[in-house]
Amino acid sequence: MSTSVTAPSSRRAGLVFVALFVLLTAGITTAGYFSYRSYEHHFRVEVERELSAVADLKVSDLAHWRRERLGDASVFCGNPAFSGLVRRWFEGPDDGGTQARIRAWLGNVQAAYRYDRVILLDARGVPRMSVPDRPEPQAAHVVQDALGVMRSGRASFIDFHRDAPDGPVRLAVLAPILDAGDSRTLGAVVLRIDPERYLYPLLQRWPGDSSTAETLLVRRDGNDVLFLNPLRFQKDAALKLRWPLTNGSLPAAKAVLGQEGAEDGVDYRGVPVVAAVRLVRDSPWSLVARMDAAEVYAPLRERRWMLVALVGITLLAAGAGLGFVRRQEELRSVRERHLAEETLRKREEQLGTIFDAASIGMAQADPHTGKFLRVNRKMCAITGYSESELLELRLPDITHPEDREADRQAFGRVVRGEAPSYRMEKRYLRKDGSETWVNVNMAVLRDVAGQPVRTLGAIEEISERRAAAEAVQRSEQRYRRLFENMQEGLAGCRMLFDEHLRPVDFVYLDVNEAFERLTGLRNVIGRRVSEVIPGIQESDPGLFETYGRVASTGVPERFETYVSSLGMWFSISVFSPEREHFVAVFDVITERKRAEEEIRTLNAELEQRVVERTNRLKAANQELEAFSYSVSHDLRAPLRHIDGYVDLLLERCRGELTAQGRHYADTIADSARQMGRLIDELLQFSRNGRAEMHETVVDMNRTVREAVDSLANDCAGRRIEWVIADLPPARGDGAMLRLVWANLLGNAIKYTRTKANARIEVGFLEEPGETVFFVRDDGVGFDMRYAHKLFGVFQRLHSEAEFEGTGIGLATVRRIVSRHEGRTWAEGEPGTGAAFYFSLPRPGGDGPCPS
C-alpha cells in the first residue's frame, strides 16, 4: 500500500520538479535574451551617439573654417584702402611705394592666416603679384572662376582641385576687389589653401583610441562619389578614389545623395562598417565618420558570450539545485550562498571588463592616501604612464602643481561626505611633462556603515574640444573688432511678420558704433524700429518691403533709398544670415545725392542753352546762305553790263583809244570776268551747303581716278609722279566726294607748278571709328602759322599773280566733309610741300548720312 502511494507521489514530485526546471529554464533564457537585446539596443545607441558627436564636431569645425575663410576674403572685397592702392597701381605708373604696400597687405594676410599662397589678379584674370613670389603655373579653371567672381562681386570658394595632374591638392578662396568710387571690379585676390596644414589633420584626428576609426570628406562628381581627403587604409586617394552612386551600401554614396544619420554599410575596402553621415552646410561636401563593425561590436560579442555562459551556468546550477533538493535539503542554504558568491564574482568580472574597455579614463584609488588601486588602458593613454607606473603613484602626482592644493581640499570634502561628488575641468600632467585638459568626475564608494572604501574616477580628455572652443572665441573676437571698427553702419535685425507673412516691424539685435554715428539713433538694441522711429512704416514702406523680402527669401540686395523719416539718403547692402533675420550694411550718401541733383540741374540748363544757341546759329547760317545766294544772283546783272559795254567800247572805239586807255579797258574786262568766277564759286559753295545728299558706298579708288582724269588738261606738258594707294571704300555722296578729291588734287597740281619733277601722293590712315584720307605734294608748301586760314572762304596764302584761284576750293572741301561728320586739317612747310587730310566715318549700316 505504501509503495503504491509513494510511487505516484514520487512521480508527481518528479513531474513538479521537471515542470519547475522547464519554467526556470524558460524564464532564465527569456530574461537573458531580453537582457541581451536591451544591452544591445543601448550599446548601439551609445555607438551611434559617439559617432554622431564626432561627425557633428567635424562638420561644425569645417563650417566654421569655411566662414573664417570667407571672412578673410571680406578684408579685400569691401576695403576702400586696399582697392585704392590696387587702382593706383593698375591705372598709373608705380612710384615704388604703391606696389610695396600692396605686397605688404598680401604678405600680412598670407602669414596671419597661414595661406599657402596669395595671388593678385587684374580684371582680365592675369596674375600681377603673388606672395610668396615664386613662379607657378596658374590653372585655367582658377582664372575662369576668378572672372566669374569679378562679375558677381561676391567672394567664393574653389573646391578641392589640382593645378597639375600630379600636383598637390589645393583649395582657394576668391575675393573680388571692388572700386569704392564707381563700384567697378578692379581684379581679384586668390587665397590658396594647402589642406595638409589644417583640414586633413582636422579630419584625421579622432577623439579616442581606435584602430579602424576614420573621417571621410566626399562630394558628388557626376554619377560618382569623389573622396577628397587621404584615407587611412588607401594611399593617394584624395581626388582620385571614386565610387558609383549606385552602390547603395556605401555610406559615402548615401552622404552625397543628401542622407543623414547613423547606419550600417560597406566601405571602400568592402569591409562592414558603422557610419554617421552628415552634410556640411553651405558647401558641396558631405562627411562620413565610420568605424569597422568588427571593432564596434567586439565588446557586444564578449557580452553575448558572457551572458550565454552566465545563463548556462545559471541553468546548470538551477538544474543541479532542483536535482538535489529532494535529497540534500540541508545543503540548500550552502548552495544558495555559493550561487550568490559565484554570481557576485561574475558581476565583478563583468564590471572589470567594462572598466577596462571604457572609452574614457577610469581609475580606482584609496580614499585616504589617494594611491591608485586600478586603472584602465584609456587612463594610461591620457596620462602617458604605463599601468604599473600609475599603480606606484598617488592621484595628486598627476594633477597640475598650481591646482593640487585646491584638488586636495575638494577631494577631502567628497571623502568626508560634505559633497556628493566632484566634477571639474582641469589640467593634468603627462609623463613627458606636457599638459592636457581633462573633464574629471569622482565619487566615493562607502560600506554599510558609511565609511569610504574606494574612490572611483572617470577622466575624459577635452584638449581638442577646448582648443576648438578657444579658436571659436578668437574668431568671435576678430569679428567683434571688425564689427566695431567698420566705417559703414551695420545693424543685425529680426523681421516681424503678420499672419499674412507681410513685414510689419523689425527688432534691432545688434548695431555697431558707426550705426549710431551715421543715424544719430541711440540705445536701439532690443527695441522695435517703430519705437525708435515712430511712423516709419507709413513714411518708408519700400524699406520694409525690401528688408522683408531679403529676410524671407535669403537673396541679398543692394540699393539706394531716401528715408524720409530720417531725412537722409542711404546706400544699403542687405543679406539674410538666417530665416526671418537680416543684416543691413549702409553708408549715408545725402551729400553725394545733393551734389548729383545739382549736377543734373546744371546739365539740364546747359543742354537748354546749347539747344537755343544751336537754333540761333542754324538760323544765322540759313540767313547767311540765303544772303550769299541772293547777292551772287544780284551781282550777275551789273557784271554782264560791265563786261558787255567794255567789249562794245573795245570793238567800236579801239582806234580812238590810246594804249593806256586800251590797257584800262582790258583791266576792267579781266576784273569783271574774275568777279564772275568768284560769284560762280560762291553759288557752288552755297549749293553744296543746301544740296540733298544721296548716300551710297563709294569706291574711293574709282573716284580718285575720275578726279585725276578731269584734271588732265592742267597736267599737260608736266612731269608728275603719281603715288596712289589702294584706298578703302567710304560711305557718302559720290558726287560731293568727287568734288573733294578734285579740289585737293587740283591744289596739289597747281602748287607744284614750280617743280620740274613733281610728286603727288594719295593715301589713307586707319583710326578708331574713322578712315583718314590725304593728298601730299612736294610743292611750295605754306607757313603753319597761317594754317587756320586755309579752309576759310576767299582765304589765300599766295597772291593772284603767283597762283590763280578764288579761295573757295578748300572751304568747299571743309563744308562737304563736315556734312559727312568728318574733319579737315593741313600740314606744311615753306619750300618742302604740304599735306591735306580729311576723315570719314567707317561704313557701317544702310542709314543715310546726316545732312
mmCIF file of C-alpha atoms in Angstrom, residues 98-419:
data_model
loop_
_atom_site.group_PDB
_atom_site.id
_atom_site.type_symbol
_atom_site.label_atom_id
_atom_site.label_comp_id
_atom_site.label_asym_id
_atom_site.label_seq_id
_atom_site.Cartn_x
_atom_site.Cartn_y
_atom_site.Cartn_z
ATOM 1 C CA THR A 98 52.190 101.509 -54.015
ATOM 2 C CA GLN A 99 53.389 98.076 -55.131
ATOM 3 C CA ALA A 100 55.311 97.608 -51.887
ATOM 4 C CA ARG A 101 52.220 98.457 -49.816
ATOM 5 C CA ILE A 102 50.068 96.024 -51.791
ATOM 6 C CA ARG A 103 52.689 93.285 -51.279
ATOM 7 C CA ALA A 104 52.698 94.071 -47.547
ATOM 8 C CA TRP A 105 48.890 93.635 -47.472
ATOM 9 C CA LEU A 106 49.081 90.276 -49.231
ATOM 10 C CA GLY A 107 52.024 89.158 -47.088
ATOM 11 C CA ASN A 108 50.250 90.023 -43.827
ATOM 12 C CA VAL A 109 47.142 88.050 -44.830
ATOM 13 C CA GLN A 110 49.239 85.098 -46.036
ATOM 14 C CA ALA A 111 51.252 84.959 -42.815
ATOM 15 C CA ALA A 112 48.415 85.722 -40.368
ATOM 16 C CA TYR A 113 46.020 83.092 -41.732
ATOM 17 C CA ARG A 114 48.632 80.585 -42.964
ATOM 18 C CA TYR A 115 47.612 80.586 -46.611
ATOM 19 C CA ASP A 116 49.811 78.618 -48.973
ATOM 20 C CA ARG A 117 49.863 81.443 -51.497
ATOM 21 C CA VAL A 118 48.087 84.764 -52.098
ATOM 22 C CA ILE A 119 47.770 85.908 -55.724
ATOM 23 C CA LEU A 120 46.539 89.263 -57.060
ATOM 24 C CA LEU A 121 44.793 89.130 -60.474
ATOM 25 C CA ASP A 122 43.807 92.083 -62.652
ATOM 26 C CA ALA A 123 40.346 92.441 -64.281
ATOM 27 C CA ARG A 124 41.411 90.147 -67.158
ATOM 28 C CA GLY A 125 42.473 87.368 -64.820
ATOM 29 C CA VAL A 126 46.212 87.955 -65.376
ATOM 30 C CA PRO A 127 48.372 87.375 -62.228
ATOM 31 C CA ARG A 128 50.062 90.630 -61.242
ATOM 32 C CA MET A 129 51.570 89.753 -57.868
ATOM 33 C CA SER A 130 51.872 86.747 -55.564
ATOM 34 C CA VAL A 131 53.133 86.060 -52.028
ATOM 35 C CA PRO A 132 55.398 84.184 -51.780
ATOM 36 C CA ASP A 133 56.807 85.397 -55.085
ATOM 37 C CA ARG A 134 57.643 82.197 -56.947
ATOM 38 C CA PRO A 135 56.751 81.131 -60.497
ATOM 39 C CA GLU A 136 53.983 78.564 -60.592
ATOM 40 C CA PRO A 137 51.532 77.570 -63.337
ATOM 41 C CA GLN A 138 48.057 79.002 -62.885
ATOM 42 C CA ALA A 139 45.220 76.589 -63.658
ATOM 43 C CA ALA A 140 42.791 77.793 -66.325
ATOM 44 C CA HIS A 141 39.719 76.949 -64.233
ATOM 45 C CA VAL A 142 41.013 79.161 -61.400
ATOM 46 C CA VAL A 143 41.198 82.118 -63.812
ATOM 47 C CA GLN A 144 37.697 81.362 -65.132
ATOM 48 C CA ASP A 145 36.309 81.143 -61.576
ATOM 49 C CA ALA A 146 38.074 84.413 -60.746
ATOM 50 C CA LEU A 147 36.440 86.125 -63.741
ATOM 51 C CA GLY A 148 33.049 84.799 -62.576
ATOM 52 C CA VAL A 149 33.654 86.151 -59.061
ATOM 53 C CA MET A 150 34.613 89.540 -60.535
ATOM 54 C CA ARG A 151 31.360 89.616 -62.476
ATOM 55 C CA SER A 152 29.247 88.664 -59.443
ATOM 56 C CA GLY A 153 31.133 90.882 -56.967
ATOM 57 C CA ARG A 154 30.931 88.206 -54.239
ATOM 58 C CA ALA A 155 33.615 86.096 -52.602
ATOM 59 C CA SER A 156 33.575 82.391 -53.471
ATOM 60 C CA PHE A 157 35.352 79.078 -52.801
ATOM 61 C CA ILE A 158 37.245 76.974 -55.329
ATOM 62 C CA ASP A 159 36.778 73.417 -54.107
ATOM 63 C CA PHE A 160 39.476 70.747 -53.803
ATOM 64 C CA HIS A 161 41.464 70.602 -57.044
ATOM 65 C CA ARG A 162 44.909 70.042 -58.527
ATOM 66 C CA ASP A 163 46.592 72.682 -60.665
ATOM 67 C CA ALA A 164 48.528 69.889 -62.394
ATOM 68 C CA PRO A 165 47.587 66.181 -62.822
ATOM 69 C CA ASP A 166 50.203 65.023 -60.293
ATOM 70 C CA GLY A 167 50.300 68.233 -58.280
ATOM 71 C CA PRO A 168 49.271 68.635 -54.647
ATOM 72 C CA VAL A 169 45.633 69.074 -53.627
ATOM 73 C CA ARG A 170 44.632 72.702 -53.136
ATOM 74 C CA LEU A 171 41.611 74.839 -52.221
ATOM 75 C CA ALA A 172 41.211 78.529 -52.773
ATOM 76 C CA VAL A 173 39.072 81.490 -51.781
ATOM 77 C CA LEU A 174 38.379 84.117 -54.457
ATOM 78 C CA ALA A 175 37.739 87.704 -53.337
ATOM 79 C CA PRO A 176 36.751 90.402 -55.875
ATOM 80 C CA ILE A 177 38.362 93.836 -55.461
ATOM 81 C CA LEU A 178 35.637 96.455 -55.869
ATOM 82 C CA ASP A 179 36.483 100.085 -56.638
ATOM 83 C CA ALA A 180 34.863 102.094 -53.853
ATOM 84 C CA GLY A 181 34.490 105.076 -56.191
ATOM 85 C CA ASP A 182 32.462 103.732 -59.132
ATOM 86 C CA SER A 183 31.691 100.153 -57.976
ATOM 87 C CA ARG A 184 33.597 98.569 -60.833
ATOM 88 C CA THR A 185 35.677 95.443 -60.346
ATOM 89 C CA LEU A 186 39.431 96.060 -60.426
ATOM 90 C CA GLY A 187 40.517 92.446 -60.094
ATOM 91 C CA ALA A 188 40.507 89.583 -57.610
ATOM 92 C CA VAL A 189 42.634 88.033 -54.867
ATOM 93 C CA VAL A 190 43.191 84.253 -54.820
ATOM 94 C CA LEU A 191 43.794 82.916 -51.281
ATOM 95 C CA ARG A 192 45.223 79.454 -51.959
ATOM 96 C CA ILE A 193 44.935 76.894 -49.170
ATOM 97 C CA ASP A 194 47.032 73.798 -48.512
ATOM 98 C CA PRO A 195 44.617 71.307 -46.865
ATOM 99 C CA GLU A 196 47.582 69.377 -45.443
ATOM 100 C CA ARG A 197 48.100 72.179 -42.919
ATOM 101 C CA TYR A 198 44.728 72.184 -41.195
ATOM 102 C CA LEU A 199 41.841 70.414 -42.933
ATOM 103 C CA TYR A 200 43.403 66.973 -43.356
ATOM 104 C CA PRO A 201 44.794 66.858 -39.774
ATOM 105 C CA LEU A 202 41.374 68.015 -38.524
ATOM 106 C CA LEU A 203 39.682 65.135 -40.342
ATOM 107 C CA GLN A 204 42.287 62.561 -39.275
ATOM 108 C CA ARG A 205 42.099 63.346 -35.550
ATOM 109 C CA TRP A 206 39.746 61.011 -33.674
ATOM 110 C CA PRO A 207 38.741 61.664 -30.028
ATOM 111 C CA GLY A 208 39.654 58.230 -28.717
ATOM 112 C CA ASP A 209 41.722 55.128 -29.368
ATOM 113 C CA SER A 210 40.580 53.176 -32.397
ATOM 114 C CA SER A 211 42.422 51.043 -34.910
ATOM 115 C CA THR A 212 39.818 51.483 -37.670
ATOM 116 C CA ALA A 213 38.052 54.819 -36.998
ATOM 117 C CA GLU A 214 38.232 57.276 -39.882
ATOM 118 C CA THR A 215 36.621 60.501 -41.101
ATOM 119 C CA LEU A 216 35.883 60.818 -44.835
ATOM 120 C CA LEU A 217 35.167 64.044 -46.730
ATOM 121 C CA VAL A 218 33.380 63.473 -50.049
ATOM 122 C CA ARG A 219 31.422 65.297 -52.752
ATOM 123 C CA ARG A 220 29.392 64.379 -55.772
ATOM 124 C CA ASP A 221 31.224 64.293 -59.134
ATOM 125 C CA GLY A 222 28.741 63.434 -61.914
ATOM 126 C CA ASN A 223 27.364 59.967 -61.111
ATOM 127 C CA ASP A 224 30.239 59.151 -58.751
ATOM 128 C CA VAL A 225 31.169 59.954 -55.180
ATOM 129 C CA LEU A 226 34.657 61.508 -55.062
ATOM 130 C CA PHE A 227 36.869 61.162 -51.957
ATOM 131 C CA LEU A 228 38.538 64.475 -51.037
ATOM 132 C CA ASN A 229 40.975 63.597 -48.201
ATOM 133 C CA PRO A 230 43.725 60.999 -47.671
ATOM 134 C CA LEU A 231 42.415 57.684 -46.354
ATOM 135 C CA ARG A 232 43.714 55.543 -43.530
ATOM 136 C CA PHE A 233 43.722 52.311 -45.495
ATOM 137 C CA GLN A 234 44.424 53.515 -49.049
ATOM 138 C CA LYS A 235 47.278 55.733 -50.126
ATOM 139 C CA ASP A 236 46.985 58.655 -52.552
ATOM 140 C CA ALA A 237 43.177 58.568 -52.536
ATOM 141 C CA ALA A 238 42.420 62.314 -52.402
ATOM 142 C CA LEU A 239 40.665 63.418 -55.648
ATOM 143 C CA LYS A 240 41.495 60.033 -57.218
ATOM 144 C CA LEU A 241 39.308 57.427 -55.492
ATOM 145 C CA ARG A 242 35.715 57.450 -56.696
ATOM 146 C CA TRP A 243 32.754 55.026 -56.407
ATOM 147 C CA PRO A 244 29.484 54.974 -58.375
ATOM 148 C CA LEU A 245 26.437 56.430 -56.629
ATOM 149 C CA THR A 246 24.511 53.256 -57.488
ATOM 150 C CA ASN A 247 26.432 51.429 -54.715
ATOM 151 C CA GLY A 248 23.668 51.718 -52.120
ATOM 152 C CA SER A 249 25.672 50.040 -49.349
ATOM 153 C CA LEU A 250 28.442 52.688 -49.437
ATOM 154 C CA PRO A 251 27.878 55.292 -46.676
ATOM 155 C CA ALA A 252 29.777 57.902 -48.742
ATOM 156 C CA ALA A 253 27.287 57.437 -51.616
ATOM 157 C CA LYS A 254 24.365 57.965 -49.226
ATOM 158 C CA ALA A 255 26.069 61.072 -47.883
ATOM 159 C CA VAL A 256 26.375 62.846 -51.252
ATOM 160 C CA LEU A 257 22.757 61.893 -52.070
ATOM 161 C CA GLY A 258 21.658 64.036 -49.110
ATOM 162 C CA GLN A 259 21.012 61.366 -46.444
ATOM 163 C CA GLU A 260 21.951 61.989 -42.797
ATOM 164 C CA GLY A 261 22.053 59.780 -39.734
ATOM 165 C CA ALA A 262 23.842 56.692 -38.446
ATOM 166 C CA GLU A 263 23.654 53.364 -40.239
ATOM 167 C CA ASP A 264 25.490 50.189 -41.232
ATOM 168 C CA GLY A 265 27.189 49.824 -44.591
ATOM 169 C CA VAL A 266 30.226 48.593 -46.525
ATOM 170 C CA ASP A 267 33.155 50.976 -47.032
ATOM 171 C CA TYR A 268 35.564 51.409 -49.947
ATOM 172 C CA ARG A 269 37.526 48.290 -48.819
ATOM 173 C CA GLY A 270 34.423 46.116 -48.899
ATOM 174 C CA VAL A 271 34.515 45.863 -45.069
ATOM 175 C CA PRO A 272 31.287 46.216 -42.992
ATOM 176 C CA VAL A 273 31.280 49.480 -41.044
ATOM 177 C CA VAL A 274 29.068 51.619 -38.810
ATOM 178 C CA ALA A 275 28.951 55.217 -40.001
ATOM 179 C CA ALA A 276 27.460 58.599 -39.121
ATOM 180 C CA VAL A 277 26.648 60.652 -42.237
ATOM 181 C CA ARG A 278 26.356 64.449 -42.256
ATOM 182 C CA LEU A 279 26.027 67.244 -44.815
ATOM 183 C CA VAL A 280 28.445 70.177 -44.440
ATOM 184 C CA ARG A 281 26.112 73.146 -44.713
ATOM 185 C CA ASP A 282 26.787 75.864 -47.314
ATOM 186 C CA SER A 283 29.269 73.615 -49.148
ATOM 187 C CA PRO A 284 29.244 70.751 -51.693
ATOM 188 C CA TRP A 285 30.837 68.443 -49.093
ATOM 189 C CA SER A 286 29.471 65.556 -47.088
ATOM 190 C CA LEU A 287 31.175 63.910 -44.122
ATOM 191 C CA VAL A 288 31.273 60.282 -43.013
ATOM 192 C CA ALA A 289 32.549 59.272 -39.558
ATOM 193 C CA ARG A 290 32.989 55.480 -39.582
ATOM 194 C CA MET A 291 34.433 52.524 -37.662
ATOM 195 C CA ASP A 292 34.737 48.889 -38.652
ATOM 196 C CA ALA A 293 31.752 46.901 -37.445
ATOM 197 C CA ALA A 294 34.122 44.234 -36.084
ATOM 198 C CA GLU A 295 35.725 46.791 -33.742
ATOM 199 C CA VAL A 296 32.406 48.403 -32.807
ATOM 200 C CA TYR A 297 30.681 45.137 -31.892
ATOM 201 C CA ALA A 298 33.670 43.447 -30.229
ATOM 202 C CA PRO A 299 32.508 44.384 -26.671
ATOM 203 C CA LEU A 300 28.997 43.263 -27.617
ATOM 204 C CA ARG A 301 30.236 39.864 -28.706
ATOM 205 C CA GLU A 302 32.110 39.475 -25.459
ATOM 206 C CA ARG A 303 28.991 40.452 -23.549
ATOM 207 C CA ARG A 304 26.933 37.954 -25.542
ATOM 208 C CA TRP A 305 29.234 35.064 -24.771
ATOM 209 C CA MET A 306 29.471 36.088 -21.142
ATOM 210 C CA LEU A 307 25.696 36.222 -20.965
ATOM 211 C CA VAL A 308 25.421 32.809 -22.657
ATOM 212 C CA ALA A 309 27.918 31.436 -20.187
ATOM 213 C CA LEU A 310 26.069 33.050 -17.305
ATOM 214 C CA VAL A 311 22.728 31.662 -18.490
ATOM 215 C CA GLY A 312 24.276 28.233 -18.980
ATOM 216 C CA ILE A 313 25.900 28.290 -15.583
ATOM 217 C CA THR A 314 22.644 29.525 -14.081
ATOM 218 C CA LEU A 315 20.726 26.761 -15.763
ATOM 219 C CA LEU A 316 23.252 24.166 -14.662
ATOM 220 C CA ALA A 317 23.163 25.491 -11.152
ATOM 221 C CA ALA A 318 19.366 25.572 -11.170
ATOM 222 C CA GLY A 319 19.202 22.036 -12.547
ATOM 223 C CA ALA A 320 21.681 20.798 -10.011
ATOM 224 C CA GLY A 321 19.756 22.525 -7.238
ATOM 225 C CA LEU A 322 16.467 21.096 -8.343
ATOM 226 C CA GLY A 323 18.014 17.632 -8.779
ATOM 227 C CA PHE A 324 19.482 17.579 -5.343
ATOM 228 C CA VAL A 325 16.770 19.489 -3.465
ATOM 229 C CA ARG A 326 14.895 16.414 -2.609
ATOM 230 C CA ARG A 327 17.886 14.540 -1.299
ATOM 231 C CA GLN A 328 20.030 17.336 0.088
ATOM 232 C CA GLU A 329 17.590 19.768 1.574
ATOM 233 C CA GLU A 330 20.018 20.506 4.344
ATOM 234 C CA LEU A 331 22.604 21.831 1.868
ATOM 235 C CA ARG A 332 20.209 24.286 0.225
ATOM 236 C CA SER A 333 21.371 27.351 2.104
ATOM 237 C CA VAL A 334 25.038 26.498 1.448
ATOM 238 C CA ARG A 335 24.407 26.029 -2.233
ATOM 239 C CA GLU A 336 22.356 29.199 -2.474
ATOM 240 C CA ARG A 337 25.174 31.109 -0.783
ATOM 241 C CA HIS A 338 27.657 29.532 -3.138
ATOM 242 C CA LEU A 339 25.498 30.503 -6.123
ATOM 243 C CA ALA A 340 25.255 34.068 -4.818
ATOM 244 C CA GLU A 341 29.023 34.261 -4.404
ATOM 245 C CA GLU A 342 29.528 32.904 -7.918
ATOM 246 C CA THR A 343 27.097 35.457 -9.328
ATOM 247 C CA LEU A 344 28.857 38.231 -7.429
ATOM 248 C CA ARG A 345 32.188 37.085 -8.758
ATOM 249 C CA LYS A 346 30.910 37.049 -12.321
ATOM 250 C CA ARG A 347 29.446 40.516 -11.882
ATOM 251 C CA GLU A 348 32.819 41.663 -10.640
ATOM 252 C CA GLU A 349 34.369 40.185 -13.756
ATOM 253 C CA GLN A 350 31.778 41.913 -15.946
ATOM 254 C CA LEU A 351 32.431 45.204 -14.161
ATOM 255 C CA GLY A 352 36.157 44.701 -14.718
ATOM 256 C CA THR A 353 35.575 44.031 -18.412
ATOM 257 C CA ILE A 354 33.503 47.200 -18.753
ATOM 258 C CA PHE A 355 36.091 49.106 -16.679
ATOM 259 C CA ASP A 356 38.940 48.033 -18.976
ATOM 260 C CA ALA A 357 37.039 48.557 -22.235
ATOM 261 C CA ALA A 358 35.647 52.016 -21.378
ATOM 262 C CA SER A 359 36.309 54.775 -23.950
ATOM 263 C CA ILE A 360 37.190 57.233 -21.152
ATOM 264 C CA GLY A 361 39.869 57.017 -18.478
ATOM 265 C CA MET A 362 38.779 55.015 -15.382
ATOM 266 C CA ALA A 363 40.640 54.728 -12.082
ATOM 267 C CA GLN A 364 40.101 53.382 -8.575
ATOM 268 C CA ALA A 365 42.089 54.883 -5.724
ATOM 269 C CA ASP A 366 42.441 54.637 -1.939
ATOM 270 C CA PRO A 367 40.202 57.407 -0.498
ATOM 271 C CA HIS A 368 42.654 58.094 2.350
ATOM 272 C CA THR A 369 46.045 58.089 0.611
ATOM 273 C CA GLY A 370 45.000 58.781 -2.996
ATOM 274 C CA LYS A 371 47.130 55.846 -4.235
ATOM 275 C CA PHE A 372 45.910 54.267 -7.456
ATOM 276 C CA LEU A 373 44.498 50.770 -6.999
ATOM 277 C CA ARG A 374 43.340 50.077 -10.560
ATOM 278 C CA VAL A 375 43.447 51.905 -13.908
ATOM 279 C CA ASN A 376 42.279 51.072 -17.417
ATOM 280 C CA ARG A 377 44.043 51.401 -20.776
ATOM 281 C CA LYS A 378 42.409 54.737 -21.631
ATOM 282 C CA MET A 379 43.712 56.223 -18.367
ATOM 283 C CA CYS A 380 47.227 55.179 -19.378
ATOM 284 C CA ALA A 381 46.778 56.668 -22.840
ATOM 285 C CA ILE A 382 45.641 60.027 -21.413
ATOM 286 C CA THR A 383 48.429 60.360 -18.847
ATOM 287 C CA GLY A 384 51.230 58.717 -20.863
ATOM 288 C CA TYR A 385 52.110 56.336 -17.971
ATOM 289 C CA SER A 386 52.007 52.556 -18.096
ATOM 290 C CA GLU A 387 49.642 50.693 -15.780
ATOM 291 C CA SER A 388 52.463 49.584 -13.477
ATOM 292 C CA GLU A 389 53.804 53.152 -13.266
ATOM 293 C CA LEU A 390 50.404 54.581 -12.340
ATOM 294 C CA LEU A 391 49.894 51.983 -9.607
ATOM 295 C CA GLU A 392 53.041 53.376 -7.955
ATOM 296 C CA LEU A 393 51.646 56.946 -7.957
ATOM 297 C CA ARG A 394 49.087 58.877 -5.995
ATOM 298 C CA LEU A 395 46.260 60.892 -7.550
ATOM 299 C CA PRO A 396 47.828 64.320 -6.718
ATOM 300 C CA ASP A 397 51.044 63.293 -8.527
ATOM 301 C CA ILE A 398 49.442 63.796 -11.977
ATOM 302 C CA THR A 399 47.445 66.963 -11.270
ATOM 303 C CA HIS A 400 48.909 70.339 -12.158
ATOM 304 C CA PRO A 401 51.102 71.796 -9.343
ATOM 305 C CA GLU A 402 49.062 75.010 -9.304
ATOM 306 C CA ASP A 403 45.838 73.061 -8.748
ATOM 307 C CA ARG A 404 46.993 70.433 -6.207
ATOM 308 C CA GLU A 405 46.012 72.243 -3.040
ATOM 309 C CA ALA A 406 42.540 73.101 -4.383
ATOM 310 C CA ASP A 407 42.108 69.496 -5.622
ATOM 311 C CA ARG A 408 43.191 68.089 -2.239
ATOM 312 C CA GLN A 409 40.583 70.185 -0.446
ATOM 313 C CA ALA A 410 37.861 69.262 -2.937
ATOM 314 C CA PHE A 411 38.708 65.526 -2.677
ATOM 315 C CA GLY A 412 38.686 65.809 1.097
ATOM 316 C CA ARG A 413 35.176 67.265 1.116
ATOM 317 C CA VAL A 414 33.910 64.371 -1.042
ATOM 318 C CA VAL A 415 35.654 61.748 1.138
ATOM 319 C CA ARG A 416 34.209 63.313 4.322
ATOM 320 C CA GLY A 417 30.745 63.293 2.773
ATOM 321 C CA GLU A 418 30.484 67.087 2.669
ATOM 322 C CA ALA A 419 29.926 66.936 -1.089
#
